[in-house]
Amino acid sequence: MGQKGVQKPLQKLFTWVRNQSNKVKTFLGVSTVLTLLVTLKLLIHEHNHFFVLAEFAHFVGILVLIYKLTTHKTCSGLSLKTQQLTATFLSVRLFCSLQIEGDIHTILDLVTLLATFWLIFMMKYKLKSTYMEDLDNMKKYIVIVPSLVIAVFIHPRTSYLIISILWAFAVYIEGVSVLPQLRLMQNVKIIEPFTALYVFALGVSRFFSCAHWIIKVYDTSGSYLSLSGGGFLWIPVIILAEIVQTFVLADFCYYYVKSVMQGQMMVRLPA
């Protein structure tokens, strides 16, 4: 009774938001993001913690997929290409981290990479019959080639050129690695709970990462934009990539939260 009492006002709220004009929806979305950013700034004072939270949220999403594959014996609705791109940027980033310095991020990346390799193995071999290969139809070179080209020209300035380019490549691939998964979900239209929770976790991860950059730029009054790389391009390009992916995933997160609040197990995307 209590849960229904809570859901009813929330359903009214989602219905009201859906019926508003695009301008009002944009204003509400921006206001919500700004409120969350201010809240995070007040609660978290160490910028490095944002990255730890982002990596932890990603790992939680991976754990959800591991649970799905081991208990339900299916990888239906999952993009193998997204997992392969994830393994790519994690491998490159881990290599760069080991060349520079190891820290908590290195450990989190290693654990997440091993879990991702396991997912890829299960999807390619053990559960291949349940993989939606025909719907996972986004070409990987569409995201890999541009990321590599941009990394060659826009990367942080360090003493090791190759490491700088590889690090930038990992950052750019991470920003677009979710695109095959989003493409597959658009093809399917109805997303089962575990896959939906995984993508929601990716959305939370991207938000924390994006918040790190925005708050850091704010705290340095904009001077941080030109500190770490090729002129005024390296940091701005990262922030732009983070903002774009955050808003792309925010659209799905909206439908996910809406479905959960309405007590629906499946997430239905608009046609």
mmCIF file of C-alpha atoms in Angstrom:
data_model
loop_
_atom_site.group_PDB
_atom_site.id
_atom_site.type_symbol
_atom_site.label_atom_id
_atom_site.label_comp_id
_atom_site.label_asym_id
_atom_site.label_seq_id
_atom_site.Cartn_x
_atom_site.Cartn_y
_atom_site.Cartn_z
ATOM 1 C CA MET A 1 0.000 0.000 0.000
ATOM 2 C CA GLY A 2 2.822 2.349 0.940
ATOM 3 C CA GLN A 3 4.745 1.578 -2.256
ATOM 4 C CA LYS A 4 1.682 2.246 -4.406
ATOM 5 C CA GLY A 5 1.145 5.477 -2.508
ATOM 6 C CA VAL A 6 4.664 6.563 -3.437
ATOM 7 C CA GLN A 7 4.439 5.404 -7.049
ATOM 8 C CA LYS A 8 1.237 7.301 -7.808
ATOM 9 C CA PRO A 9 2.679 10.817 -7.287
ATOM 10 C CA LEU A 10 5.832 9.784 -9.153
ATOM 11 C CA GLN A 11 3.759 8.527 -12.065
ATOM 12 C CA LYS A 12 1.972 11.884 -12.117
ATOM 13 C CA LEU A 13 5.341 13.651 -12.072
ATOM 14 C CA PHE A 14 6.688 11.614 -15.024
ATOM 15 C CA THR A 15 3.437 12.158 -16.929
ATOM 16 C CA TRP A 16 3.642 15.901 -16.289
ATOM 17 C CA VAL A 17 7.268 16.036 -17.469
ATOM 18 C CA ARG A 18 6.450 14.016 -20.600
ATOM 19 C CA ASN A 19 3.679 16.460 -21.530
ATOM 20 C CA GLN A 20 5.903 19.541 -21.295
ATOM 21 C CA SER A 21 7.500 21.308 -24.248
ATOM 22 C CA ASN A 22 11.086 20.553 -25.239
ATOM 23 C CA LYS A 23 12.193 23.899 -23.790
ATOM 24 C CA VAL A 24 10.684 23.078 -20.410
ATOM 25 C CA LYS A 25 12.190 19.567 -20.467
ATOM 26 C CA THR A 26 15.612 21.037 -21.285
ATOM 27 C CA PHE A 27 15.298 23.554 -18.452
ATOM 28 C CA LEU A 28 14.281 20.828 -15.995
ATOM 29 C CA GLY A 29 17.129 18.593 -17.124
ATOM 30 C CA VAL A 30 19.759 21.333 -16.806
ATOM 31 C CA SER A 31 18.377 22.384 -13.419
ATOM 32 C CA THR A 32 18.548 18.794 -12.157
ATOM 33 C CA VAL A 33 22.137 18.373 -13.348
ATOM 34 C CA LEU A 34 23.228 21.660 -11.765
ATOM 35 C CA THR A 35 21.557 20.691 -8.485
ATOM 36 C CA LEU A 36 23.369 17.344 -8.483
ATOM 37 C CA LEU A 37 26.703 19.011 -9.274
ATOM 38 C CA VAL A 38 26.308 21.514 -6.433
ATOM 39 C CA THR A 39 25.365 18.686 -4.065
ATOM 40 C CA LEU A 40 28.420 16.634 -5.074
ATOM 41 C CA LYS A 41 30.710 19.642 -4.683
ATOM 42 C CA LEU A 42 29.430 20.190 -1.147
ATOM 43 C CA LEU A 43 29.727 16.510 -0.193
ATOM 44 C CA ILE A 44 32.958 15.482 -1.938
ATOM 45 C CA HIS A 45 36.042 17.658 -1.480
ATOM 46 C CA GLU A 46 38.715 15.396 -3.000
ATOM 47 C CA HIS A 47 38.468 15.406 -6.823
ATOM 48 C CA ASN A 48 40.116 12.008 -7.091
ATOM 49 C CA HIS A 49 37.137 10.421 -5.318
ATOM 50 C CA PHE A 50 34.934 11.166 -8.327
ATOM 51 C CA PHE A 51 37.048 8.873 -10.511
ATOM 52 C CA VAL A 52 36.985 6.154 -7.854
ATOM 53 C CA LEU A 53 33.184 6.405 -7.703
ATOM 54 C CA ALA A 54 32.972 6.318 -11.517
ATOM 55 C CA GLU A 55 35.123 3.193 -11.733
ATOM 56 C CA PHE A 56 33.229 1.559 -8.878
ATOM 57 C CA ALA A 57 29.861 2.235 -10.566
ATOM 58 C CA HIS A 58 31.196 0.661 -13.770
ATOM 59 C CA PHE A 59 32.394 -2.385 -11.845
ATOM 60 C CA VAL A 60 28.972 -2.754 -10.179
ATOM 61 C CA GLY A 61 27.442 -2.772 -13.665
ATOM 62 C CA ILE A 62 29.850 -5.546 -14.679
ATOM 63 C CA LEU A 63 28.868 -7.554 -11.580
ATOM 64 C CA VAL A 64 25.226 -7.275 -12.635
ATOM 65 C CA LEU A 65 26.106 -8.764 -16.024
ATOM 66 C CA ILE A 66 28.120 -11.565 -14.399
ATOM 67 C CA TYR A 67 25.082 -12.415 -12.286
ATOM 68 C CA LYS A 68 22.847 -12.410 -15.370
ATOM 69 C CA LEU A 69 25.136 -14.661 -17.399
ATOM 70 C CA THR A 70 25.767 -17.151 -14.584
ATOM 71 C CA THR A 71 22.188 -17.475 -13.326
ATOM 72 C CA HIS A 72 20.058 -16.910 -16.436
ATOM 73 C CA LYS A 73 22.505 -18.454 -18.922
ATOM 74 C CA THR A 74 21.827 -15.813 -21.580
ATOM 75 C CA CYS A 75 23.536 -12.744 -22.992
ATOM 76 C CA SER A 76 20.448 -11.589 -24.866
ATOM 77 C CA GLY A 77 20.305 -7.799 -25.147
ATOM 78 C CA LEU A 78 24.034 -7.311 -24.545
ATOM 79 C CA SER A 79 26.438 -5.832 -27.062
ATOM 80 C CA LEU A 80 29.607 -7.865 -27.501
ATOM 81 C CA LYS A 81 31.150 -4.915 -29.318
ATOM 82 C CA THR A 82 30.676 -2.645 -26.313
ATOM 83 C CA GLN A 83 32.431 -5.223 -24.129
ATOM 84 C CA GLN A 84 35.283 -5.495 -26.640
ATOM 85 C CA LEU A 85 35.665 -1.715 -26.744
ATOM 86 C CA THR A 86 35.591 -1.685 -22.941
ATOM 87 C CA ALA A 87 38.362 -4.275 -22.824
ATOM 88 C CA THR A 88 40.327 -2.169 -25.316
ATOM 89 C CA PHE A 89 40.307 1.073 -23.344
ATOM 90 C CA LEU A 90 40.864 -0.730 -20.030
ATOM 91 C CA SER A 91 43.880 -2.626 -21.442
ATOM 92 C CA VAL A 92 45.427 0.531 -22.882
ATOM 93 C CA ARG A 93 44.756 2.553 -19.736
ATOM 94 C CA LEU A 94 46.140 -0.199 -17.524
ATOM 95 C CA PHE A 95 49.316 -0.372 -19.626
ATOM 96 C CA CYS A 96 49.771 3.399 -19.370
ATOM 97 C CA SER A 97 49.123 3.375 -15.629
ATOM 98 C CA LEU A 98 51.769 0.708 -15.073
ATOM 99 C CA GLN A 99 54.287 2.783 -17.050
ATOM 100 C CA ILE A 100 53.606 5.893 -14.992
ATOM 101 C CA GLU A 101 52.485 4.888 -11.500
ATOM 102 C CA GLY A 102 50.204 2.337 -9.906
ATOM 103 C CA ASP A 103 47.396 3.393 -7.589
ATOM 104 C CA ILE A 104 43.824 2.473 -6.636
ATOM 105 C CA HIS A 105 42.711 3.238 -10.205
ATOM 106 C CA THR A 106 45.152 0.646 -11.542
ATOM 107 C CA ILE A 107 43.717 -2.013 -9.250
ATOM 108 C CA LEU A 108 40.110 -1.134 -10.173
ATOM 109 C CA ASP A 109 40.974 -1.172 -13.881
ATOM 110 C CA LEU A 110 42.663 -4.591 -13.555
ATOM 111 C CA VAL A 111 39.695 -6.149 -11.741
ATOM 112 C CA THR A 112 37.203 -4.643 -14.197
ATOM 113 C CA LEU A 113 39.316 -5.757 -17.165
ATOM 114 C CA LEU A 114 39.463 -9.368 -15.942
ATOM 115 C CA ALA A 115 35.691 -9.363 -15.418
ATOM 116 C CA THR A 116 35.182 -7.903 -18.913
ATOM 117 C CA PHE A 117 37.397 -10.591 -20.474
ATOM 118 C CA TRP A 118 35.217 -13.203 -18.746
ATOM 119 C CA LEU A 119 32.064 -11.583 -20.173
ATOM 120 C CA ILE A 120 33.552 -11.597 -23.673
ATOM 121 C CA PHE A 121 34.526 -15.268 -23.359
ATOM 122 C CA MET A 122 31.024 -16.227 -22.211
ATOM 123 C CA MET A 123 29.325 -14.236 -24.977
ATOM 124 C CA LYS A 124 31.601 -15.536 -27.754
ATOM 125 C CA TYR A 125 31.662 -19.184 -26.741
ATOM 126 C CA LYS A 126 29.527 -20.461 -23.868
ATOM 127 C CA LEU A 127 26.399 -18.393 -24.561
ATOM 128 C CA LYS A 128 26.909 -17.685 -28.244
ATOM 129 C CA SER A 129 23.470 -19.038 -29.196
ATOM 130 C CA THR A 130 21.760 -16.272 -27.160
ATOM 131 C CA TYR A 131 23.888 -13.420 -28.547
ATOM 132 C CA MET A 132 21.903 -11.033 -30.803
ATOM 133 C CA GLU A 133 24.617 -10.685 -33.428
ATOM 134 C CA ASP A 134 22.260 -9.393 -36.119
ATOM 135 C CA LEU A 135 21.111 -6.514 -33.875
ATOM 136 C CA ASP A 136 24.595 -5.701 -32.581
ATOM 137 C CA ASN A 137 25.355 -4.171 -35.960
ATOM 138 C CA MET A 138 27.433 -1.071 -35.249
ATOM 139 C CA LYS A 139 30.871 -1.250 -36.870
ATOM 140 C CA LYS A 140 33.680 -0.905 -34.330
ATOM 141 C CA TYR A 141 35.978 0.944 -36.729
ATOM 142 C CA ILE A 142 33.466 3.812 -36.715
ATOM 143 C CA VAL A 143 34.535 4.629 -33.168
ATOM 144 C CA ILE A 144 38.088 3.220 -33.105
ATOM 145 C CA VAL A 145 39.538 5.033 -36.127
ATOM 146 C CA PRO A 146 38.325 8.557 -35.232
ATOM 147 C CA SER A 147 39.432 8.042 -31.612
ATOM 148 C CA LEU A 148 42.932 7.068 -32.734
ATOM 149 C CA VAL A 149 43.210 9.966 -35.195
ATOM 150 C CA ILE A 150 42.083 12.506 -32.601
ATOM 151 C CA ALA A 151 44.458 10.993 -30.023
ATOM 152 C CA VAL A 152 47.429 11.511 -32.370
ATOM 153 C CA PHE A 153 46.698 15.239 -32.610
ATOM 154 C CA ILE A 154 45.093 15.976 -29.231
ATOM 155 C CA HIS A 155 46.772 14.399 -26.219
ATOM 156 C CA PRO A 156 48.394 15.462 -22.935
ATOM 157 C CA ARG A 157 51.919 16.847 -23.067
ATOM 158 C CA THR A 158 54.284 14.462 -21.268
ATOM 159 C CA SER A 159 57.839 13.211 -21.710
ATOM 160 C CA TYR A 160 56.537 10.022 -23.357
ATOM 161 C CA LEU A 161 54.763 10.745 -26.629
ATOM 162 C CA ILE A 162 53.523 7.176 -27.231
ATOM 163 C CA ILE A 163 52.135 6.902 -23.690
ATOM 164 C CA SER A 164 50.381 10.267 -24.118
ATOM 165 C CA ILE A 165 48.763 9.189 -27.379
ATOM 166 C CA LEU A 166 47.715 5.822 -25.947
ATOM 167 C CA TRP A 167 46.260 7.484 -22.851
ATOM 168 C CA ALA A 168 44.252 9.895 -25.007
ATOM 169 C CA PHE A 169 43.109 6.995 -27.200
ATOM 170 C CA ALA A 170 41.831 5.150 -24.102
ATOM 171 C CA VAL A 171 39.967 8.271 -22.939
ATOM 172 C CA TYR A 172 38.267 8.729 -26.318
ATOM 173 C CA ILE A 173 37.373 5.041 -26.701
ATOM 174 C CA GLU A 174 35.877 5.033 -23.213
ATOM 175 C CA GLY A 175 33.692 7.963 -24.209
ATOM 176 C CA VAL A 176 32.142 6.105 -27.154
ATOM 177 C CA SER A 177 32.338 2.467 -25.993
ATOM 178 C CA VAL A 178 28.674 2.433 -24.968
ATOM 179 C CA LEU A 179 27.410 3.402 -28.440
ATOM 180 C CA PRO A 180 27.077 -0.196 -29.768
ATOM 181 C CA GLN A 181 25.055 -1.098 -26.659
ATOM 182 C CA LEU A 182 22.773 1.885 -27.179
ATOM 183 C CA ARG A 183 22.389 0.976 -30.858
ATOM 184 C CA LEU A 184 21.430 -2.595 -29.954
ATOM 185 C CA MET A 185 18.869 -1.376 -27.400
ATOM 186 C CA GLN A 186 17.329 0.953 -29.967
ATOM 187 C CA ASN A 187 16.971 -2.047 -32.269
ATOM 188 C CA VAL A 188 15.392 -4.189 -29.537
ATOM 189 C CA LYS A 189 13.193 -1.440 -27.945
ATOM 190 C CA ILE A 190 12.408 -3.554 -24.833
ATOM 191 C CA ILE A 191 15.283 -3.931 -22.360
ATOM 192 C CA GLU A 192 15.284 -6.627 -19.682
ATOM 193 C CA PRO A 193 16.128 -5.633 -16.065
ATOM 194 C CA PHE A 194 19.767 -6.756 -15.780
ATOM 195 C CA THR A 195 20.898 -5.138 -19.022
ATOM 196 C CA ALA A 196 18.973 -1.991 -18.090
ATOM 197 C CA LEU A 197 20.649 -1.849 -14.674
ATOM 198 C CA TYR A 198 24.063 -2.303 -16.304
ATOM 199 C CA VAL A 199 23.513 0.617 -18.685
ATOM 200 C CA PHE A 200 22.120 2.711 -15.806
ATOM 201 C CA ALA A 201 25.339 1.973 -13.871
ATOM 202 C CA LEU A 202 27.326 3.194 -16.887
ATOM 203 C CA GLY A 203 25.250 6.376 -16.835
ATOM 204 C CA VAL A 204 26.045 6.913 -13.151
ATOM 205 C CA SER A 205 29.721 6.222 -13.874
ATOM 206 C CA ARG A 206 29.831 8.780 -16.672
ATOM 207 C CA PHE A 207 28.068 11.363 -14.506
ATOM 208 C CA PHE A 208 30.677 11.044 -11.737
ATOM 209 C CA SER A 209 33.485 11.300 -14.277
ATOM 210 C CA CYS A 210 31.895 14.320 -15.944
ATOM 211 C CA ALA A 211 31.302 15.936 -12.544
ATOM 212 C CA HIS A 212 35.019 15.561 -11.749
ATOM 213 C CA TRP A 213 36.060 17.599 -14.775
ATOM 214 C CA ILE A 214 33.390 20.280 -14.457
ATOM 215 C CA ILE A 215 33.965 20.844 -10.726
ATOM 216 C CA LYS A 216 37.752 20.868 -11.194
ATOM 217 C CA VAL A 217 37.472 23.540 -13.884
ATOM 218 C CA TYR A 218 35.128 25.540 -11.626
ATOM 219 C CA ASP A 219 37.449 25.279 -8.612
ATOM 220 C CA THR A 220 40.410 26.553 -10.687
ATOM 221 C CA SER A 221 38.354 29.373 -12.235
ATOM 222 C CA GLY A 222 38.933 27.889 -15.679
ATOM 223 C CA SER A 223 42.738 27.823 -15.515
ATOM 224 C CA TYR A 224 42.744 23.996 -15.453
ATOM 225 C CA LEU A 225 41.595 24.010 -19.085
ATOM 226 C CA SER A 226 45.112 24.815 -20.295
ATOM 227 C CA LEU A 227 47.254 22.948 -17.757
ATOM 228 C CA SER A 228 47.580 19.393 -19.018
ATOM 229 C CA GLY A 229 48.007 19.157 -22.702
ATOM 230 C CA GLY A 230 48.058 20.384 -26.252
ATOM 231 C CA GLY A 231 47.273 24.062 -25.814
ATOM 232 C CA PHE A 232 43.659 24.667 -24.980
ATOM 233 C CA LEU A 233 42.415 21.477 -26.650
ATOM 234 C CA TRP A 234 43.167 18.418 -24.475
ATOM 235 C CA ILE A 235 41.026 19.163 -21.400
ATOM 236 C CA PRO A 236 38.166 20.855 -23.331
ATOM 237 C CA VAL A 237 37.906 17.853 -25.677
ATOM 238 C CA ILE A 238 37.736 15.465 -22.696
ATOM 239 C CA ILE A 239 35.016 17.558 -21.038
ATOM 240 C CA LEU A 240 33.066 17.779 -24.280
ATOM 241 C CA ALA A 241 33.240 14.001 -24.734
ATOM 242 C CA GLU A 242 32.144 13.417 -21.130
ATOM 243 C CA ILE A 243 29.215 15.847 -21.408
ATOM 244 C CA VAL A 244 27.999 14.332 -24.686
ATOM 245 C CA GLN A 245 28.106 10.755 -23.373
ATOM 246 C CA THR A 246 26.513 11.776 -20.066
ATOM 247 C CA PHE A 247 23.564 13.362 -21.851
ATOM 248 C CA VAL A 248 23.251 10.422 -24.262
ATOM 249 C CA LEU A 249 23.036 8.031 -21.309
ATOM 250 C CA ALA A 250 20.827 10.443 -19.342
ATOM 251 C CA ASP A 251 18.058 9.829 -21.874
ATOM 252 C CA PHE A 252 18.110 6.097 -21.128
ATOM 253 C CA CYS A 253 18.480 6.701 -17.373
ATOM 254 C CA TYR A 254 15.272 8.751 -17.481
ATOM 255 C CA TYR A 255 13.322 5.842 -18.969
ATOM 256 C CA TYR A 256 14.982 3.422 -16.555
ATOM 257 C CA VAL A 257 14.038 5.443 -13.453
ATOM 258 C CA LYS A 258 10.554 5.959 -14.868
ATOM 259 C CA SER A 259 10.069 2.202 -15.350
ATOM 260 C CA VAL A 260 11.383 1.395 -11.865
ATOM 261 C CA MET A 261 9.129 3.976 -10.211
ATOM 262 C CA GLN A 262 6.144 2.591 -12.092
ATOM 263 C CA GLY A 263 6.966 -0.931 -10.934
ATOM 264 C CA GLN A 264 7.796 -2.189 -14.418
ATOM 265 C CA MET A 265 10.536 -4.804 -14.808
ATOM 266 C CA MET A 266 11.164 -4.091 -18.493
ATOM 267 C CA VAL A 267 12.352 -0.756 -19.847
ATOM 268 C CA ARG A 268 10.502 0.264 -22.992
ATOM 269 C CA LEU A 269 12.222 2.770 -25.268
ATOM 270 C CA PRO A 270 10.209 5.073 -27.550
ATOM 271 C CA ALA A 271 10.018 4.167 -31.224
#
